[in-house]
CSV table of C-alpha atoms in Angstrom, one decimal:
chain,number,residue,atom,x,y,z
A,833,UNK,CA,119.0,109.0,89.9
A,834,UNK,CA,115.1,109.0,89.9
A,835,UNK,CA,113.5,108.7,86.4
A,836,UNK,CA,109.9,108.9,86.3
A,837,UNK,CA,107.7,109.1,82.9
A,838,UNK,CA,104.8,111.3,82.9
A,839,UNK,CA,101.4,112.3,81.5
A,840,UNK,CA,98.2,110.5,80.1
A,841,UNK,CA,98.3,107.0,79.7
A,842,UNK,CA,99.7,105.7,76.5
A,843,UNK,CA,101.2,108.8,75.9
A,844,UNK,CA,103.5,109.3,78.8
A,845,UNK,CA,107.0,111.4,78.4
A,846,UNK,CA,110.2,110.5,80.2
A,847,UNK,CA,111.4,112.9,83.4
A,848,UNK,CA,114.1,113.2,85.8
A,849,UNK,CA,113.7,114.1,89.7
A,850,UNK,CA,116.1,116.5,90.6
A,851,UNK,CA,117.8,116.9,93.7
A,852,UNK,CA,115.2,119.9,94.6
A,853,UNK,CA,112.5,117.0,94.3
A,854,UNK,CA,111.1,119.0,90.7
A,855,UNK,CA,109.9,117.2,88.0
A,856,UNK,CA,112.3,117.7,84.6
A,857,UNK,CA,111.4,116.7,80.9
A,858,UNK,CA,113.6,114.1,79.6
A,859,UNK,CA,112.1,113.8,76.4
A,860,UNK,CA,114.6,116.4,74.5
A,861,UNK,CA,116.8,113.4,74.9
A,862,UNK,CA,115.4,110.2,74.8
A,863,UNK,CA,112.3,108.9,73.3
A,864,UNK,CA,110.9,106.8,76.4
A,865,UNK,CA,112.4,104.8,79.4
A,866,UNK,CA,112.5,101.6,77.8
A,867,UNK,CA,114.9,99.2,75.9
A,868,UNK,CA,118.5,99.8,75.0
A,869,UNK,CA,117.8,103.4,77.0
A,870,UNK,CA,117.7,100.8,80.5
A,871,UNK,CA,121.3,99.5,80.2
A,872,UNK,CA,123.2,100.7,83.1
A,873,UNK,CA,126.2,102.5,81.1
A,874,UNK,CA,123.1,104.4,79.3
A,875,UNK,CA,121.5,105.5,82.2
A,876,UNK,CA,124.7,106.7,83.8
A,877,UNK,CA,125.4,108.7,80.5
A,878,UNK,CA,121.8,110.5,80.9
A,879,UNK,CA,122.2,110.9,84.8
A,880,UNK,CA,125.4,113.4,83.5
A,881,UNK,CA,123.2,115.5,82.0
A,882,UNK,CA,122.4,118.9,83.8
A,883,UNK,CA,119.1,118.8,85.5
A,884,UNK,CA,118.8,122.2,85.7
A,885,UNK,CA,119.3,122.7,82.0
A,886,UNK,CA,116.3,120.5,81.5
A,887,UNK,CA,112.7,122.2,81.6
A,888,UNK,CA,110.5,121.7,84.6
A,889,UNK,CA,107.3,120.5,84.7
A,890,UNK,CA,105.2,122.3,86.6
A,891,UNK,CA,101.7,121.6,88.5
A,892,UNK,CA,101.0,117.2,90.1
A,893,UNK,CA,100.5,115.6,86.3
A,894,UNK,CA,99.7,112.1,86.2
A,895,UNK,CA,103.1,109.5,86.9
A,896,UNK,CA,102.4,106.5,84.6
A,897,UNK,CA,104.6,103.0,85.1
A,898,UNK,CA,108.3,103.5,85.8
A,899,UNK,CA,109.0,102.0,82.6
A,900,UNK,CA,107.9,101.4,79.3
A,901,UNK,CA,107.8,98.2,77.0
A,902,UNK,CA,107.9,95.3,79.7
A,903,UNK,CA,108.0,92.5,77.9
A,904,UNK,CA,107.6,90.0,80.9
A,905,UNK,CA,106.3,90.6,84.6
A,906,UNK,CA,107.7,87.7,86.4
A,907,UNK,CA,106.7,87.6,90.2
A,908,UNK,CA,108.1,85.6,93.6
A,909,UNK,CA,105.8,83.8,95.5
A,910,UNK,CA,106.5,83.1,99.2
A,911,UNK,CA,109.4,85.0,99.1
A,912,UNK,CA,109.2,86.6,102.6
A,913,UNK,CA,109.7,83.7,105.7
A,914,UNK,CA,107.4,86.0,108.1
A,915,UNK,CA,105.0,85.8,104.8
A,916,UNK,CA,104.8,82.2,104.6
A,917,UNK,CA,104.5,81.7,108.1
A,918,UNK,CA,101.2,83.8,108.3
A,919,UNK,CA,99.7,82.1,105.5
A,920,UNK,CA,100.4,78.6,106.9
A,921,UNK,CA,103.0,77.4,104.1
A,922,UNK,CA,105.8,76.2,104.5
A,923,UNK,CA,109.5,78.4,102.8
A,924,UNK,CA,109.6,76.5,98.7
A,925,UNK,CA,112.8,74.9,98.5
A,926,UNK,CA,113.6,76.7,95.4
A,927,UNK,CA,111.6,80.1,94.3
A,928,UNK,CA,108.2,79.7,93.0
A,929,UNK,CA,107.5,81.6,90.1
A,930,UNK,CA,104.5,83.0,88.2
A,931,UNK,CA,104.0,85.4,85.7
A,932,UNK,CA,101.5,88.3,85.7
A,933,UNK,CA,100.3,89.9,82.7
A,934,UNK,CA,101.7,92.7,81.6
A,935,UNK,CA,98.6,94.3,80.9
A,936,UNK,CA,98.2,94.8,84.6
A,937,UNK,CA,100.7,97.2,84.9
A,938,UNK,CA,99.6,100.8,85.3
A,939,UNK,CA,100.5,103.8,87.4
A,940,UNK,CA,101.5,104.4,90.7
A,941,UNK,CA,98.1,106.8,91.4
A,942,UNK,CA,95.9,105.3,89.2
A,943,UNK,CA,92.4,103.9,90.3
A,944,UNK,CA,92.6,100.2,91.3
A,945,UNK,CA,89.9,98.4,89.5
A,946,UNK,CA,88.7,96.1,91.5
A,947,UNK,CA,86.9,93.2,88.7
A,948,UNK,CA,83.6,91.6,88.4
A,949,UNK,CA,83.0,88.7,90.7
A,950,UNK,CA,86.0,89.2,93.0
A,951,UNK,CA,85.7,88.8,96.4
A,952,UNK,CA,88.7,88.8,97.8
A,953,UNK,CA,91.1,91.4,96.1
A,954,UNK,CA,94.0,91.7,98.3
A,955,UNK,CA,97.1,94.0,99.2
A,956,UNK,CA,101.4,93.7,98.6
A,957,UNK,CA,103.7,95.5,98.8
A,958,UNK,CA,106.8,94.6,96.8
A,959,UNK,CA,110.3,95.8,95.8
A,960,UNK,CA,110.5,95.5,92.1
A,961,UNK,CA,113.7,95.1,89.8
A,962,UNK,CA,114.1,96.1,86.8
A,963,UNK,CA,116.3,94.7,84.2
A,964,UNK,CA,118.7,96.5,82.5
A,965,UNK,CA,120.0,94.4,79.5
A,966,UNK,CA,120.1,91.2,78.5
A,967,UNK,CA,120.5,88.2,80.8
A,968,UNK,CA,121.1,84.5,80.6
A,969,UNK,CA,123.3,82.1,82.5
A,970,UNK,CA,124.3,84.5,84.5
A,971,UNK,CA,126.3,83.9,87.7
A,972,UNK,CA,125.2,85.7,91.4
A,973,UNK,CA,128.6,87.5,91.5
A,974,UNK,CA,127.4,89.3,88.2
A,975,UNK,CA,124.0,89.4,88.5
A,976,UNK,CA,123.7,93.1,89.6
A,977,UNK,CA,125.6,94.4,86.4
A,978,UNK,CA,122.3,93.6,84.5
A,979,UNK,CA,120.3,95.5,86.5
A,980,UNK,CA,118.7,98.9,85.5
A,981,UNK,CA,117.3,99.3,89.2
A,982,UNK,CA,114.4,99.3,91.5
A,983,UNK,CA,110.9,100.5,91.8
A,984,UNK,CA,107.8,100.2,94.2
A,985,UNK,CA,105.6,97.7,93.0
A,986,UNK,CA,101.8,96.9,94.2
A,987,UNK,CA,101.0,93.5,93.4
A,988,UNK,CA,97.4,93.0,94.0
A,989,UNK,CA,96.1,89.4,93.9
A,990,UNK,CA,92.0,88.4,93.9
A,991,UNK,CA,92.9,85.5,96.2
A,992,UNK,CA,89.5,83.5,95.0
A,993,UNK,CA,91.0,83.4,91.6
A,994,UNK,CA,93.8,82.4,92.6
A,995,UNK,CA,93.6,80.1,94.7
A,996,UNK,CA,89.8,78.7,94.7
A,997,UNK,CA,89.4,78.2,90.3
A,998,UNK,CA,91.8,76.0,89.9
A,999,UNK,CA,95.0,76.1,87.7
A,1000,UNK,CA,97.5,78.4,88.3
A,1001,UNK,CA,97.9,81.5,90.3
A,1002,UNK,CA,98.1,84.0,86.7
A,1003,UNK,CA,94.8,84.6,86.9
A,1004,UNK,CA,94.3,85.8,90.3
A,1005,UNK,CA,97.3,88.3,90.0
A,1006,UNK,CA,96.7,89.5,86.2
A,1007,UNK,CA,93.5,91.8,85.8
A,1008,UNK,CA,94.1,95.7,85.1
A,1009,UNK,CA,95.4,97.5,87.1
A,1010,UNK,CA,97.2,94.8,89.2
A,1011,UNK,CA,100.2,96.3,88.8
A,1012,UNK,CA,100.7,99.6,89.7
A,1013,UNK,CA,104.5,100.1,89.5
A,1014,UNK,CA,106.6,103.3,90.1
A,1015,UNK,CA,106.3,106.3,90.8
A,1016,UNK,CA,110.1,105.9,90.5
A,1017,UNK,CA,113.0,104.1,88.6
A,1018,UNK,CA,115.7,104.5,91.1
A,1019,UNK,CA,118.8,103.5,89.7
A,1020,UNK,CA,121.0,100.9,90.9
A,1021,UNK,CA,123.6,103.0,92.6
A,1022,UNK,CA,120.8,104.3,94.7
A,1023,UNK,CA,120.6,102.1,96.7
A,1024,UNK,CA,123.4,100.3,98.9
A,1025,UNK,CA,121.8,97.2,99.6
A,1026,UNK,CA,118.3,95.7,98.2
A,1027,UNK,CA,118.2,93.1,101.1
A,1028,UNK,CA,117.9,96.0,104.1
A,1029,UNK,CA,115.1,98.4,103.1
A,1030,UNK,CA,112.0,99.1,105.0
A,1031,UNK,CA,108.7,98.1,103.4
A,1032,UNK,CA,105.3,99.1,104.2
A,1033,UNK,CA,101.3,99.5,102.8
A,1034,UNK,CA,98.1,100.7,104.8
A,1035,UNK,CA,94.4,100.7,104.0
A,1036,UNK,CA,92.5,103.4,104.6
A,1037,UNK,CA,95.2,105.1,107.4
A,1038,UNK,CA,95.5,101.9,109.3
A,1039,UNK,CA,98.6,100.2,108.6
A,1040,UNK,CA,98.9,96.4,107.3
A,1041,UNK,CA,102.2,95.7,106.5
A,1042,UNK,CA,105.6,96.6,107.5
A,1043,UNK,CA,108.6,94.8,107.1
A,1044,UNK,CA,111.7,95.0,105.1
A,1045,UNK,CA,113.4,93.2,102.6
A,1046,UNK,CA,116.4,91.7,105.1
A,1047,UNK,CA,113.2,88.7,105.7
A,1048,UNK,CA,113.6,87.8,101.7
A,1049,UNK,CA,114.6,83.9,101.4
A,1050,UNK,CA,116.0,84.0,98.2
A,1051,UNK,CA,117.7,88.1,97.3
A,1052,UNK,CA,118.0,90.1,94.3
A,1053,UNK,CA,121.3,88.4,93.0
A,1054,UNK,CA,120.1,85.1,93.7
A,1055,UNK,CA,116.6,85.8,91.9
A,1056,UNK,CA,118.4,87.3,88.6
A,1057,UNK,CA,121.0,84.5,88.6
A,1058,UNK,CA,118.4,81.7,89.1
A,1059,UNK,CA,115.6,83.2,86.7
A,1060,UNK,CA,118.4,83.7,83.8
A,1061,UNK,CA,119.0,79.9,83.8
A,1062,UNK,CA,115.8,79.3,82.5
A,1063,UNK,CA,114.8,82.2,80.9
A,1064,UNK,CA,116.4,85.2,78.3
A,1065,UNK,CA,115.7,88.3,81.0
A,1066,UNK,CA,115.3,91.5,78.5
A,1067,UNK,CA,115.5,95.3,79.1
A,1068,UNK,CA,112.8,96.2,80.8
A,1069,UNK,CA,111.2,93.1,82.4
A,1070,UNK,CA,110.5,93.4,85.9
A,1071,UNK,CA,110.9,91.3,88.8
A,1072,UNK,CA,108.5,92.1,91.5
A,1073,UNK,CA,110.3,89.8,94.5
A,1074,UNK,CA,107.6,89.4,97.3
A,1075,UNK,CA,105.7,90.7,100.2
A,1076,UNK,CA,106.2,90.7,103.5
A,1077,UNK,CA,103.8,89.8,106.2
A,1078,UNK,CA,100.4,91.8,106.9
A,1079,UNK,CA,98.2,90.5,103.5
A,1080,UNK,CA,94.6,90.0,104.3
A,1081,UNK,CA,94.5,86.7,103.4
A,1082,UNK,CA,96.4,86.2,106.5
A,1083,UNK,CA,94.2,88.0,108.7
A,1084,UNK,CA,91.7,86.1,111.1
A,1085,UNK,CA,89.1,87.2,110.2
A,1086,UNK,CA,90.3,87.5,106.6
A,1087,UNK,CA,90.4,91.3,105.0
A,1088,UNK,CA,89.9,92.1,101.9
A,1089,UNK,CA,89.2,95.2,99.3
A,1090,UNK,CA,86.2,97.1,98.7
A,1091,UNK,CA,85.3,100.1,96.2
A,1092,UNK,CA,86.1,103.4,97.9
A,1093,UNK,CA,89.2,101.8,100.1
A,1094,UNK,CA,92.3,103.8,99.5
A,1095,UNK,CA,95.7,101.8,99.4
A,1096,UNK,CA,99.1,104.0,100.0
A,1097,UNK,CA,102.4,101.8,99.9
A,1098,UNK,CA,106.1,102.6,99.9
A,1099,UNK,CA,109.5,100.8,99.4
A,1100,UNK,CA,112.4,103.0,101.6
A,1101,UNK,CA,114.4,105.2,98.8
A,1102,UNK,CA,111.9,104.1,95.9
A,1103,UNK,CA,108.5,106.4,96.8
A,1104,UNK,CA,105.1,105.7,97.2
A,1105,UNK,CA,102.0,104.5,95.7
A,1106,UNK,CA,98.4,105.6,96.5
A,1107,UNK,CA,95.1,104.3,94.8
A,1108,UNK,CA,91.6,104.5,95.5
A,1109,UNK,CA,89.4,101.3,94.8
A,1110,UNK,CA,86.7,101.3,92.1
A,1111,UNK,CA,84.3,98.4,90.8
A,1112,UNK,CA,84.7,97.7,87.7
A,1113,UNK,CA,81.8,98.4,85.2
């Protein structure tokens, strides 16, 4: 199943994709994609209902973020060996982890505001997970029973800030709009096997990365197993799990974003992303 939510920001409604590809209205039956509505067993229930009993939504309106009320967007670093080989580090022994704020998050088409001072906003294309319900000490064999499923997820990093301020890498990866994420909830039964899908991103037509998740060092079970033993993982937190090569800080000469670039990226099964670059005023 494909659940989407809809409409102007902060007021978005839940949809389904239908096997036709159309749009339905959700929101005759639940109030928003978030929460207790993310547990597996509860997403199965609404996947029984009738798509075509549901009303369409016609016309392109706006896809907001996959799903509402993260409480925590916790992000992979080095996560991809062909990754950490173009930026010159070496594979972490253990995953390195960082949070990004949540007030990145925004929708898959939305405007990516690139902030005052930055000189070096960069590209990455990521498969996200999204948790379903609630997790802690949890074991790799049971791992994929708490999650909801998996979604496209941009996460844009001003590699100055990161990198070049001092402190930690937060604050390179957290202004708005860092973290466009959709257009899609797919959900877990979707998709056969999170460690073989086809990942890609391009700038302005010419592509930058492409790779696929089978390079992850540390997978999907591993990541919710690991991250439960030191943290409660809650309905609706997101995991995005790395990039692949292709990022302009690994370019020689270095690339990075201007206003006007356009951005389209994709996770295979999970759609596609597509924002336009803006300065921020």
């Amino acid at each position: 199943m494909k659940f989407v939510r809809y409409g102007a920001e902060g007021a978005e409604k839940p949809g389904m994709i239908d096997a036709s590809g159309q749009l339905r209205d959700l929101s005759g039956h639940i109030a928003d994609l978030s929460g207790a509505t993310l547990d597996p067993s509860r997403l199965a229930e609404i996947g029984e209902i009738d798509a075509s009993s549901l009303p369409k939504v016609d016309g392109m309106p706006r896809l907001g973020p996959c799903v509402a009320g993260t409480g925590k967007f916790i992000c992979i670093g080095l996560n991809y060996s062909d990754h950490a080989a173009e930026t010159g580090a070496t594979v972490p022994p253990e995953p390195i982890i960082f949070m990004k704020a949540t007030s990145a998050i925004c929708g898959p088409n939305d405007n990516l505001v690139i902030p005052r001072g930055s000189e070096k906003t960069d590209w990455e294309v990521e498969l996200g997970v999204v948790i379903g319900k609630t997790a802690k000490y949890v074991s790799e064999d049971e791992a994929m029973d708490y999650v909801a499923g998996y979604c496209t997820i941009h996460d844009v990093s001003e590699r100055a800030f990161q990198a070049e301020h001092s402190g930690q890498w937060t604050k390179g990866k957290s202004a708005d709009t860092f973290g466009p994420t959709g257009p899609w909830l797919v959900t877990r039964d979707e998709v056969a096997d999170p460690q073989n899908l086809g990942m890609w991103l391009t700038v302005n037509g010419e592509k930058m990365q492409n790779g696929s998740t089978r390079t992850m060092v540390y997978g999907v079970k591993f990541l919710v197993s690991y991250l439960s033993r030191f943290m409660s993982l809650r309905p609706g937190d997101i995991i995005s799990t790395g990039t692949p090569p292709g990022v302009g800080l690994g370019m020689k000469p270095q690339r990075f974003l201007k206003p006007g670039d356009v951005v389209e990226l994709g996770v295979e099964g999970l759609g596609t992303q597509k924002q336009t670059c803006v300065a921020d005023t």
